[in-house]
Coordinates of C-alpha atoms and ligand atoms in Angstrom, one line a residue:
Chain N
M1 CA 0.7 1.0 21.1
L2 CA 3.4 2.6 23.1
P3 CA 2.8 6.0 24.4
T4 CA 4.7 8.6 22.4
A5 CA 7.8 10.0 24.1
S6 CA 8.3 13.7 24.1
S7 CA 11.2 14.4 21.9
A8 CA 14.5 14.9 23.6
P9 CA 16.1 18.2 22.5
G10 CA 19.8 17.9 21.5
Q11 CA 21.9 17.6 24.6
P12 CA 25.5 19.0 24.6
E13 CA 27.5 16.9 22.3
T14 CA 30.1 14.4 23.4
A15 CA 31.9 16.9 25.7
G16 CA 31.6 15.9 29.3
D17 CA 30.2 12.4 28.4
R18 CA 32.7 10.8 30.7
D19 CA 30.2 8.4 32.2
G20 CA 29.0 7.4 28.7
R21 CA 25.5 8.5 29.2
L22 CA 25.1 9.7 25.6
G23 CA 24.2 7.3 22.9
V24 CA 22.1 4.2 22.9
R25 CA 22.4 1.7 25.7
L26 CA 20.8 -1.8 25.7
A27 CA 20.6 -3.5 29.1
D28 CA 19.6 -7.2 29.1
V29 CA 17.0 -6.6 26.5
G30 CA 14.7 -9.6 26.0
V31 CA 11.8 -9.8 23.5
V32 CA 9.1 -12.4 23.4
Y33 CA 6.5 -12.5 20.7
D34 CA 3.0 -13.8 21.3
T35 CA 1.9 -15.6 18.2
K36 CA -1.7 -15.8 17.0
D37 CA -2.2 -19.4 18.0
G38 CA -1.4 -18.7 21.6
D39 CA 2.3 -19.7 21.5
S40 CA 5.2 -17.5 22.2
V41 CA 8.5 -17.1 20.5
E42 CA 11.5 -15.9 22.4
A43 CA 13.3 -13.8 19.8
V44 CA 15.9 -12.0 21.9
R45 CA 17.1 -13.4 25.2
S46 CA 19.6 -11.0 26.6
A47 CA 21.1 -8.2 24.5
S48 CA 23.4 -5.6 26.1
G49 CA 25.6 -3.0 24.6
H50 CA 26.4 0.6 24.2
I51 CA 26.5 2.6 21.0
A52 CA 28.4 5.7 21.9
D53 CA 27.3 9.0 20.3
G54 CA 28.3 9.1 16.7
R55 CA 29.4 5.5 16.4
F56 CA 28.6 3.3 13.5
V57 CA 27.6 -0.2 14.7
S58 CA 26.6 -3.1 12.4
L59 CA 24.5 -6.0 13.6
I60 CA 25.1 -9.3 11.9
G61 CA 23.6 -12.7 12.6
P62 CA 21.8 -15.7 11.2
S63 CA 18.5 -15.1 9.6
G64 CA 15.6 -14.9 12.1
C65 CA 17.9 -14.2 15.1
G66 CA 16.1 -11.0 16.0
K67 CA 18.0 -8.1 14.3
S68 CA 14.9 -6.4 13.0
T69 CA 13.3 -7.0 16.4
L70 CA 16.1 -5.2 18.1
L71 CA 15.9 -2.3 15.8
D72 CA 12.1 -2.0 16.5
V73 CA 12.9 -2.0 20.2
V74 CA 15.5 0.8 19.8
G75 CA 13.1 2.7 17.5
G76 CA 10.4 2.6 20.2
L77 CA 8.0 0.5 18.0
L78 CA 8.2 -2.5 20.3
A79 CA 8.4 -2.7 24.1
P80 CA 10.9 -5.3 25.3
R81 CA 9.6 -8.1 27.6
S82 CA 12.6 -7.5 29.9
G83 CA 15.5 -5.1 30.2
T84 CA 15.7 -1.5 29.1
V85 CA 16.8 0.6 26.2
T86 CA 17.9 4.2 27.0
I87 CA 19.0 7.0 24.7
D88 CA 21.1 9.6 26.4
G89 CA 20.1 8.1 29.7
E90 CA 16.3 8.4 29.0
P91 CA 14.3 5.2 28.7
V92 CA 12.8 4.7 25.2
T93 CA 9.0 4.6 25.6
G94 CA 8.0 5.2 22.0
P95 CA 9.2 6.6 18.7
R96 CA 11.4 9.7 19.1
R97 CA 11.9 12.6 16.8
D98 CA 15.7 12.3 16.9
T99 CA 15.6 8.7 15.8
A100 CA 14.9 7.6 12.2
M101 CA 14.4 4.2 10.7
V102 CA 14.9 2.6 7.4
F103 CA 12.9 -0.6 7.2
Q104 CA 13.9 -3.9 5.7
E105 CA 10.9 -4.0 3.4
D106 CA 9.8 -1.4 0.8
S107 CA 8.2 1.4 2.8
T108 CA 7.7 4.0 0.1
L109 CA 4.2 5.4 -0.2
H110 CA 3.5 4.5 -3.8
W111 CA 0.9 7.2 -4.4
R112 CA 3.4 10.0 -3.6
T113 CA 6.2 11.3 -5.7
V114 CA 9.8 10.8 -4.6
L115 CA 10.0 14.3 -3.3
S116 CA 6.8 14.0 -1.4
N117 CA 7.9 10.6 0.0
V118 CA 11.1 12.1 1.3
A119 CA 9.3 15.1 2.7
F120 CA 6.6 12.9 4.4
G121 CA 8.1 12.9 7.9
L122 CA 8.5 16.7 7.8
E123 CA 4.9 17.1 6.6
I124 CA 3.8 15.0 9.6
A125 CA 5.9 17.2 11.9
G126 CA 4.1 20.2 10.6
V127 CA 6.9 21.8 8.5
G128 CA 5.6 24.1 5.8
R129 CA 5.5 23.0 2.2
K130 CA 8.2 25.3 0.8
Q131 CA 10.6 24.5 3.6
R132 CA 10.1 20.7 3.6
E133 CA 10.4 20.5 -0.2
A134 CA 13.6 22.5 -0.2
A135 CA 15.0 20.2 2.5
A136 CA 13.8 17.1 0.7
G137 CA 15.3 18.3 -2.6
D138 CA 18.7 18.6 -1.0
I139 CA 18.6 15.1 0.4
V140 CA 17.3 13.6 -2.9
A141 CA 20.4 15.0 -4.5
L142 CA 22.5 13.6 -1.7
V143 CA 21.3 10.0 -2.3
G144 CA 21.7 10.4 -6.1
L145 CA 18.1 10.6 -7.2
T146 CA 18.3 14.0 -8.8
G147 CA 15.9 14.1 -11.8
F148 CA 13.5 11.6 -10.2
E149 CA 11.9 14.0 -7.8
H150 CA 8.5 13.9 -9.5
R151 CA 8.5 10.2 -10.3
H152 CA 6.4 7.7 -8.5
P153 CA 7.9 4.6 -6.7
R154 CA 6.5 2.3 -9.3
E155 CA 8.8 3.9 -11.8
L156 CA 11.9 3.2 -9.7
S157 CA 14.1 0.2 -9.2
G158 CA 14.2 -1.6 -5.9
G159 CA 17.5 0.0 -5.0
M160 CA 16.1 3.5 -5.9
K161 CA 13.2 2.9 -3.6
Q162 CA 15.6 2.0 -0.8
R163 CA 17.4 5.3 -1.5
V164 CA 14.0 7.1 -1.1
A165 CA 13.6 5.4 2.3
I166 CA 17.1 6.4 3.3
A167 CA 16.5 10.0 2.2
R168 CA 13.3 10.1 4.2
A169 CA 15.2 9.0 7.2
L170 CA 18.0 11.5 6.7
V171 CA 15.9 14.5 5.9
A172 CA 14.9 15.3 9.5
D173 CA 18.5 15.2 10.5
P174 CA 18.1 12.6 13.2
R175 CA 20.9 11.9 15.6
I176 CA 20.3 8.2 15.5
L177 CA 19.8 6.2 12.3
L178 CA 18.5 2.7 12.5
M179 CA 18.9 0.9 9.2
D180 CA 17.6 -2.6 8.5
E181 CA 19.4 -4.1 5.5
P182 CA 19.0 -1.0 3.5
F183 CA 21.1 -2.4 0.6
G184 CA 19.6 -5.9 0.8
A185 CA 17.8 -5.5 -2.6
L186 CA 20.9 -4.3 -4.4
D187 CA 23.5 -5.9 -6.6
Q188 CA 27.1 -6.1 -5.4
Q189 CA 28.3 -3.0 -7.3
T190 CA 25.5 -0.7 -6.4
R191 CA 25.7 -2.0 -2.9
M192 CA 29.3 -1.0 -2.6
F193 CA 28.6 2.3 -4.2
M194 CA 25.7 3.0 -1.8
G195 CA 27.9 2.0 1.1
R196 CA 30.5 4.5 0.1
E197 CA 27.8 7.2 -0.3
L198 CA 26.5 6.4 3.2
L199 CA 29.9 6.7 4.7
R200 CA 30.4 10.1 3.0
V201 CA 27.1 11.3 4.5
W202 CA 28.0 9.8 7.8
D203 CA 31.5 11.4 7.8
E204 CA 29.8 14.8 7.4
T205 CA 27.1 14.4 10.0
R206 CA 28.4 11.8 12.5
K207 CA 25.1 10.3 13.4
S208 CA 24.9 7.2 15.6
V209 CA 24.1 4.4 13.2
V210 CA 22.8 0.9 13.8
F211 CA 23.1 -0.9 10.6
V212 CA 21.8 -4.4 10.0
T213 CA 23.4 -6.5 7.3
H214 CA 24.1 -10.0 6.2
D215 CA 27.3 -9.0 4.4
I216 CA 30.4 -9.3 6.5
Q217 CA 32.6 -7.2 4.2
E218 CA 30.0 -4.5 4.2
A219 CA 29.7 -4.6 7.9
V220 CA 33.5 -4.3 8.5
Y221 CA 34.0 -1.7 5.8
L222 CA 31.3 0.6 7.2
S223 CA 31.5 0.2 10.9
D224 CA 33.3 1.1 14.0
E225 CA 32.1 -2.0 15.6
V226 CA 30.5 -5.2 14.3
W227 CA 28.2 -7.0 16.8
V228 CA 27.6 -10.6 16.0
M229 CA 24.3 -12.1 17.2
S230 CA 23.7 -15.7 18.2
A231 CA 21.0 -17.8 16.8
R232 CA 17.5 -17.3 18.4
P233 CA 16.9 -16.7 21.3
S234 CA 19.7 -14.3 20.7
E235 CA 22.4 -12.4 22.5
F236 CA 25.5 -10.7 21.3
T237 CA 28.2 -13.4 21.0
A238 CA 31.0 -11.1 19.9
K239 CA 31.7 -7.4 19.4
V240 CA 34.5 -6.9 16.9
V241 CA 36.0 -3.4 17.1
V242 CA 37.0 -2.3 13.6
D243 CA 40.2 -0.2 14.0
L244 CA 40.6 0.6 10.3
D245 CA 41.5 4.2 9.5
R246 CA 38.9 6.6 8.2
P247 CA 38.1 7.9 5.7
R248 CA 37.9 4.5 4.2
G249 CA 38.2 3.9 0.5
P250 CA 38.8 1.2 -2.1
G251 CA 42.3 0.6 -0.5
T252 CA 40.7 -0.4 2.8
M253 CA 39.3 -3.6 1.4
S254 CA 42.6 -4.9 0.1
S255 CA 44.4 -4.3 3.4
R256 CA 45.7 -7.1 5.6
R257 CA 43.8 -5.8 8.6
F258 CA 40.5 -5.8 6.7
H259 CA 41.0 -9.4 5.8
D260 CA 41.8 -10.3 9.4
L261 CA 38.7 -8.6 10.7
T262 CA 36.4 -10.2 8.2
S263 CA 37.8 -13.6 9.0
Q264 CA 37.3 -12.9 12.7
V265 CA 33.6 -12.0 12.2
W266 CA 33.1 -15.0 9.9
E267 CA 34.5 -17.4 12.4
V268 CA 32.0 -16.4 15.1
L269 CA 29.2 -16.1 12.6
R270 CA 29.9 -19.6 11.1
V271 CA 29.5 -21.2 14.5
E272 CA 26.2 -19.4 15.1
S273 CA 24.8 -20.1 11.6
E274 CA 25.5 -23.8 12.1
K275 CA 23.7 -23.7 15.4
A276 CA 20.8 -22.0 13.7
L277 CA 20.7 -24.6 11.0
D278 CA 21.0 -27.5 13.5
A279 CA 18.0 -26.0 15.4
Q280 CA 16.1 -25.9 12.2
R281 CA 17.0 -29.5 11.3
E282 CA 15.8 -30.7 14.7
L283 CA 12.4 -29.2 13.9
E284 CA 12.1 -31.2 10.7
P285 CA 11.0 -34.8 10.9
Chain Y
M1 CA 30.0 -13.3 -51.9
S2 CA 27.0 -11.2 -50.9
G3 CA 26.1 -10.9 -47.3
S4 CA 22.6 -11.5 -46.0
A5 CA 20.1 -9.1 -47.5
V6 CA 18.6 -8.6 -44.1
T7 CA 20.2 -5.8 -42.3
A8 CA 19.4 -4.2 -39.0
T9 CA 17.5 -1.5 -40.7
A10 CA 15.6 -3.7 -43.0
R11 CA 11.9 -4.1 -42.2
A12 CA 9.6 -7.0 -42.7
P13 CA 7.2 -6.2 -45.5
S14 CA 4.7 -3.9 -43.9
R15 CA 1.4 -5.6 -43.3
R16 CA -1.8 -3.5 -43.1
R17 CA -2.2 -2.4 -39.6
P18 CA -5.4 -3.9 -38.0
P19 CA -8.0 -1.2 -37.3
P20 CA -7.8 0.1 -33.7
V21 CA -10.1 -1.7 -31.2
A22 CA -12.2 1.4 -30.6
T23 CA -13.1 1.7 -34.2
V24 CA -14.2 -2.0 -34.3
R25 CA -16.3 -1.5 -31.2
W26 CA -18.1 1.5 -32.5
G27 CA -18.5 -0.2 -35.8
L28 CA -20.2 -3.1 -34.2
V29 CA -22.6 -0.8 -32.3
I30 CA -23.5 1.3 -35.3
G31 CA -23.7 -1.8 -37.5
S32 CA -26.2 -3.6 -35.3
V33 CA -28.3 -0.4 -34.9
L34 CA -28.4 -0.1 -38.7
L35 CA -29.2 -3.7 -39.1
L36 CA -32.1 -3.5 -36.6
E37 CA -33.3 -0.4 -38.3
A38 CA -33.3 -2.1 -41.7
A39 CA -34.9 -5.3 -40.4
A40 CA -37.7 -3.3 -38.8
R41 CA -38.3 -1.2 -41.8
I42 CA -38.6 -4.0 -44.3
G43 CA -40.9 -5.9 -42.0
M44 CA -38.6 -8.6 -40.9
I45 CA -39.3 -7.6 -37.3
D46 CA -42.9 -7.0 -36.3
P47 CA -43.1 -3.3 -35.3
L48 CA -45.4 -4.4 -32.4
I49 CA -42.5 -6.4 -31.0
M50 CA -39.8 -3.9 -31.8
P51 CA -40.1 -0.6 -33.6
P52 CA -37.1 0.7 -35.6
P53 CA -34.4 2.3 -33.5
S54 CA -35.0 5.7 -35.1
T55 CA -38.6 5.6 -34.0
M56 CA -37.5 4.8 -30.4
V57 CA -35.2 7.8 -30.4
V58 CA -37.9 10.1 -31.8
R59 CA -40.4 8.8 -29.3
L60 CA -37.8 9.3 -26.6
G61 CA -37.5 13.0 -27.7
E62 CA -41.2 13.4 -27.4
I63 CA -41.3 11.8 -24.0
V64 CA -38.5 13.9 -22.7
A65 CA -40.2 17.0 -24.0
G66 CA -43.5 16.1 -22.5
G67 CA -44.3 16.4 -18.8
G68 CA -43.8 13.5 -16.3
F69 CA -40.4 12.4 -17.6
L70 CA -38.5 14.6 -15.2
T71 CA -40.4 13.2 -12.3
D72 CA -39.5 9.6 -13.2
L73 CA -35.9 10.6 -13.8
T74 CA -35.5 12.4 -10.5
T75 CA -37.3 9.7 -8.6
T76 CA -35.0 7.0 -10.0
A77 CA -31.8 9.2 -9.7
A78 CA -32.7 10.1 -6.1
A79 CA -33.2 6.5 -5.2
V80 CA -29.9 5.4 -6.9
L81 CA -27.9 8.2 -5.3
S82 CA -29.3 7.6 -1.8
A83 CA -28.9 3.9 -2.1
F84 CA -25.3 4.4 -3.3
G85 CA -24.5 7.0 -0.6
L86 CA -25.9 4.9 2.2
G87 CA -24.4 1.7 0.8
A88 CA -21.0 3.3 0.3
V89 CA -20.9 4.8 3.9
G90 CA -22.2 1.5 5.4
G91 CA -19.9 -0.6 3.3
L92 CA -16.8 1.5 4.2
L93 CA -17.7 1.3 7.9
I94 CA -18.4 -2.4 7.8
G95 CA -15.1 -3.0 5.9
I96 CA -13.1 -1.0 8.4
L97 CA -14.8 -2.8 11.3
F98 CA -14.1 -6.2 9.8
W99 CA -10.5 -5.2 9.4
R100 CA -10.0 -3.6 12.8
L101 CA -11.6 -6.6 14.6
P102 CA -10.4 -9.7 12.7
F103 CA -12.5 -11.9 14.8
V104 CA -15.7 -10.1 13.8
G105 CA -14.5 -10.0 10.2
A106 CA -13.8 -13.8 10.1
T107 CA -17.2 -14.5 11.7
F108 CA -19.3 -12.3 9.5
E109 CA -17.5 -12.4 6.2
P110 CA -19.2 -15.6 5.0
Y111 CA -22.6 -14.0 5.7
L112 CA -21.7 -11.0 3.6
V113 CA -20.3 -13.2 0.8
S114 CA -23.5 -15.3 0.7
L115 CA -25.6 -12.2 0.7
Y116 CA -23.5 -11.3 -2.4
S117 CA -24.6 -14.4 -4.3
M118 CA -28.2 -14.2 -3.1
P119 CA -30.9 -12.5 -5.2
T120 CA -31.7 -9.9 -2.5
L121 CA -34.7 -8.8 -4.5
V122 CA -36.7 -11.8 -3.1
F123 CA -36.9 -9.9 0.1
Y124 CA -38.9 -7.2 -1.6
P125 CA -42.4 -8.5 -0.7
I126 CA -41.4 -8.6 3.0
L127 CA -40.0 -5.1 2.9
L128 CA -43.1 -3.9 1.1
A129 CA -45.2 -5.3 3.8
L130 CA -43.0 -3.7 6.5
L131 CA -42.3 -0.3 4.9
G132 CA -45.2 0.1 2.5
L133 CA -45.2 1.1 -1.1
G134 CA -42.8 4.0 -1.8
P135 CA -39.1 4.7 -2.0
A136 CA -38.2 3.1 1.3
P137 CA -38.2 -0.6 0.4
I138 CA -36.5 0.1 -2.9
I139 CA -33.8 2.1 -1.2
V140 CA -33.3 -0.6 1.5
I141 CA -32.8 -3.4 -1.1
A142 CA -30.6 -1.3 -3.4
T143 CA -28.5 -0.1 -0.4
T144 CA -27.9 -3.7 0.7
M145 CA -26.8 -4.6 -2.8
A146 CA -24.5 -1.6 -3.1
M147 CA -23.0 -2.1 0.4
I148 CA -21.7 -5.6 -0.1
P149 CA -19.0 -5.0 -2.7
V150 CA -17.9 -1.9 -0.9
A151 CA -17.6 -3.7 2.4
L152 CA -15.7 -6.7 1.0
N153 CA -13.3 -4.6 -1.1
T154 CA -12.6 -2.2 1.8
M155 CA -11.8 -5.1 4.0
V156 CA -9.6 -6.8 1.4
G157 CA -7.9 -3.4 0.6
L158 CA -7.1 -2.7 4.2
N159 CA -5.9 -6.3 4.9
S160 CA -3.6 -6.2 2.0
I161 CA -1.6 -3.2 3.3
S162 CA 2.0 -4.1 4.0
P163 CA 2.6 -4.1 7.8
T164 CA 5.6 -1.9 7.1
L165 CA 3.4 1.1 6.4
P166 CA 1.7 1.3 9.8
K167 CA 5.2 0.8 11.3
L168 CA 6.5 3.7 9.2
A169 CA 3.5 5.9 10.3
R170 CA 4.3 5.1 14.0
S171 CA 8.0 5.7 13.6
L172 CA 7.2 9.1 12.2
N173 CA 4.9 9.9 15.1
C174 CA 1.8 10.1 12.9
S175 CA -1.4 10.9 14.8
R176 CA -4.2 8.4 14.5
T177 CA -6.0 10.7 12.0
Q178 CA -2.8 11.2 10.0
T179 CA -2.2 7.5 9.9
Y180 CA -5.8 6.9 8.6
L181 CA -5.9 9.7 6.1
K182 CA -2.3 9.9 4.9
V183 CA -1.3 6.2 5.0
L184 CA -4.0 3.6 5.3
A185 CA -6.7 5.3 3.2
P186 CA -4.5 6.0 0.2
A187 CA -2.9 2.6 0.5
A188 CA -6.3 0.8 0.4
T189 CA -7.8 3.1 -2.3
P190 CA -6.8 1.0 -5.4
L191 CA -9.0 -1.8 -4.1
V192 CA -11.7 0.3 -2.4
V193 CA -12.5 2.3 -5.6
P194 CA -13.5 -0.8 -7.7
G195 CA -15.8 -1.7 -4.8
L196 CA -17.4 1.7 -5.0
V197 CA -17.8 1.4 -8.7
L198 CA -19.5 -2.0 -8.3
G199 CA -21.6 -0.6 -5.5
F200 CA -22.9 2.2 -7.8
I201 CA -23.8 -0.3 -10.6
Y202 CA -25.6 -2.5 -8.1
A203 CA -27.5 0.4 -6.7
M204 CA -28.6 1.3 -10.2
I205 CA -29.6 -2.3 -11.1
G206 CA -31.4 -2.7 -7.7
V207 CA -33.5 0.5 -8.0
I208 CA -34.6 0.0 -11.6
A209 CA -35.4 -3.7 -11.1
M210 CA -37.4 -3.0 -8.0
E211 CA -39.3 -0.1 -9.6
F212 CA -40.1 -2.5 -12.4
I213 CA -41.8 -4.9 -10.0
L214 CA -43.8 -2.5 -8.0
A215 CA -43.7 1.3 -7.7
S216 CA -45.7 4.3 -8.7
E217 CA -43.1 6.3 -10.5
G218 CA -39.5 6.0 -11.7
L219 CA -37.8 4.8 -14.9
G220 CA -38.1 1.2 -14.0
F221 CA -41.7 1.5 -13.2
R222 CA -42.4 3.3 -16.5
I223 CA -40.8 0.5 -18.5
G224 CA -43.0 -2.1 -16.7
Y225 CA -46.0 0.1 -17.0
T226 CA -45.7 0.8 -20.8
Y227 CA -45.1 -2.9 -21.3
R228 CA -48.2 -3.9 -19.5
A229 CA -50.1 -1.2 -21.5
F230 CA -48.7 -2.5 -24.8
E231 CA -47.2 0.9 -25.5
M232 CA -44.1 -0.7 -27.2
Q233 CA -42.7 2.5 -28.6
D234 CA -42.8 4.2 -25.2
M235 CA -41.3 1.1 -23.6
Y236 CA -38.4 1.0 -26.0
A237 CA -37.8 4.7 -25.7
Y238 CA -37.4 4.3 -21.9
I239 CA -35.2 1.2 -22.4
V240 CA -33.0 3.1 -24.8
F241 CA -32.7 5.9 -22.2
V242 CA -31.8 3.6 -19.3
F243 CA -29.4 1.7 -21.5
V244 CA -27.6 4.8 -22.6
I245 CA -27.4 6.1 -19.0
A246 CA -26.1 2.8 -17.7
V247 CA -23.4 2.6 -20.4
A248 CA -22.4 6.2 -19.8
A249 CA -22.2 5.6 -16.0
N250 CA -20.1 2.6 -16.6
V251 CA -17.7 4.4 -19.0
A252 CA -17.3 7.3 -16.5
L253 CA -16.8 5.0 -13.5
N254 CA -14.2 2.9 -15.4
A255 CA -12.4 6.1 -16.3
I256 CA -12.3 7.1 -12.7
E257 CA -11.2 3.7 -11.6
R258 CA -8.4 3.6 -14.1
R259 CA -7.2 7.0 -13.1
V260 CA -7.2 6.2 -9.4
R261 CA -5.3 2.9 -10.1
R262 CA -2.8 4.7 -12.2
D263 CA -2.2 7.4 -9.6
M264 CA -2.4 5.4 -6.4
E265 CA -0.9 2.0 -7.2
Ligands
LIG301 N1 5.3 -10.2 14.8 C1 5.9 -11.4 15.1 N2 5.2 -12.4 15.7 C2 5.7 -13.5 16.0 N3 7.0 -13.8 15.8 C3 7.8 -12.9 15.2 C4 7.3 -11.7 14.8 N4 8.3 -10.9 14.2 C5 9.4 -11.7 14.3 N5 9.1 -12.9 14.9 C6 10.0 -14.0 15.1 O1 11.1 -13.5 15.8 C7 12.3 -13.9 15.3 C8 13.2 -12.8 15.0 O2 12.7 -12.1 13.9 P1 13.4 -10.9 13.2 O3 12.6 -10.4 12.1 O4 13.8 -9.9 14.2 O5 14.7 -11.6 12.6 P2 15.9 -11.0 11.7 O6 17.2 -11.2 12.5 O7 15.6 -9.6 11.3 O8 15.9 -11.9 10.4 P3 16.3 -11.6 8.9 O9 17.7 -11.5 8.9 O10 15.7 -12.8 8.2 O11 15.6 -10.3 8.6 C9 12.0 -14.9 14.2 O12 12.1 -16.2 14.7 C10 10.6 -14.5 13.8 O13 9.9 -15.7 13.4
LIG302 MG1 15.1 -8.7 9.6

């Protein structure tokens, strides 16, 4: 287990950040997993990049390339084998209070109500019941779960459970939000709706977001930058800057520029996905 | 031309609703008691083999009213509760250990499982020799019997927790105690509780069976004693009592289990 980092109090916002110290910086991050049978898997070879304060960055790449792994590293859950991750210039040595995660798999606590799930992080941080439930109530409304506060996760759909996880991440008002395919379990319409909702929240709060997705359109629609990862052992093969105007809306998706950008991402991704498939084929007899 | 006679609101001819399951169950119980009563009364069953149920109940009333019954009851209850308490604590600890140290778990689990299918009672003579006649050997055997399902269910319950939950706990900076109490324990509870229920039942079976073989007081001992003394009415009175207690315990434990599963799953 990593030692817990003392939480970094909010530093003066962007003003005076000429040297780009603020935000998340990955420098030559490499991750190797030791498997149970004594083997090792090189998941990430060399990932470098800077997510400036308040930027929305999407990670996209073939399945198994190490997206979740990278989020774990930034979230302080996993120590990289090589390289460093810094947040506002401080090395990440463990989970931080100003970073919140939404996991790829269902992470709701099924014995707790929606409200108490959302308030869980605050409870752990020692916030009093009244205060944390008020805060949780506000966020529950924000993610559109009003009326479900006292339901249990088993009474919710997969998408609603993901919204609970998103609400739990938002409630402590983190500066950095790490989201691992939060809309993965949703149908296309709900997915687009949730994406718009997320952008609305983000427009109000301007957190730094690292957003993992398999959906190119979603990535381009939401992000300031789309980082494309190579097949494992991975690195970033391309960083596409999305210069579409904000706030974005239904018109964004029908624009010429949107189309160009998605094609650009698709081109890089196609090459990487083929490589990943070839690698898999080689393993087969 | 007339349309189909069946419309959306038309109903199939209503059949008589079958009686609810609970009614049938109680009906069976009451029916068989009445049948036994009648059979014993008209002499179809030799009253020396089995007296009519009403006589058993009356006799039970006399026994409860008379002295000595309370001693037997408290002896048995104390043995069951201590065996269950020790077995539950031991089982939980073993389960947690086997989960925390997968190597130890994988090594020792087969022993535990084979102990499960072994009639542990056969060790009674050995324990008797070691610990002497008294509550100790009874409690040792019953504790072992109670401990096994608790240990196995605890291990399985903890192993089946999604790895995302400990990750969540860490990302929220949960302390070790918070992680155990607020995440792992509730997540494992739906499987641990059935283990505890089984453990209690095994403790009960173990104690009464052991008392039956060799003891100087207790409900199980009293059943064996009255049997050997040919006091059939007394024996049946005690059997009725144990039977009712066992069924009541089972009903209560099942209710608890269902409740926990409903709230925690
Ligand atoms: N705990 C682990 N032990 C060993 N190998 C692991 C472990 N976790 C991940 N891996 C391996 O590391 C690689 C990257 O995994 P990761 O989960 O980060 O991929 P991903 O990009 O998130 O995939 P997906 O898009 O399918 O979610 C995979 O090859 C995976 O098999
Ligand atoms: Mg993943």
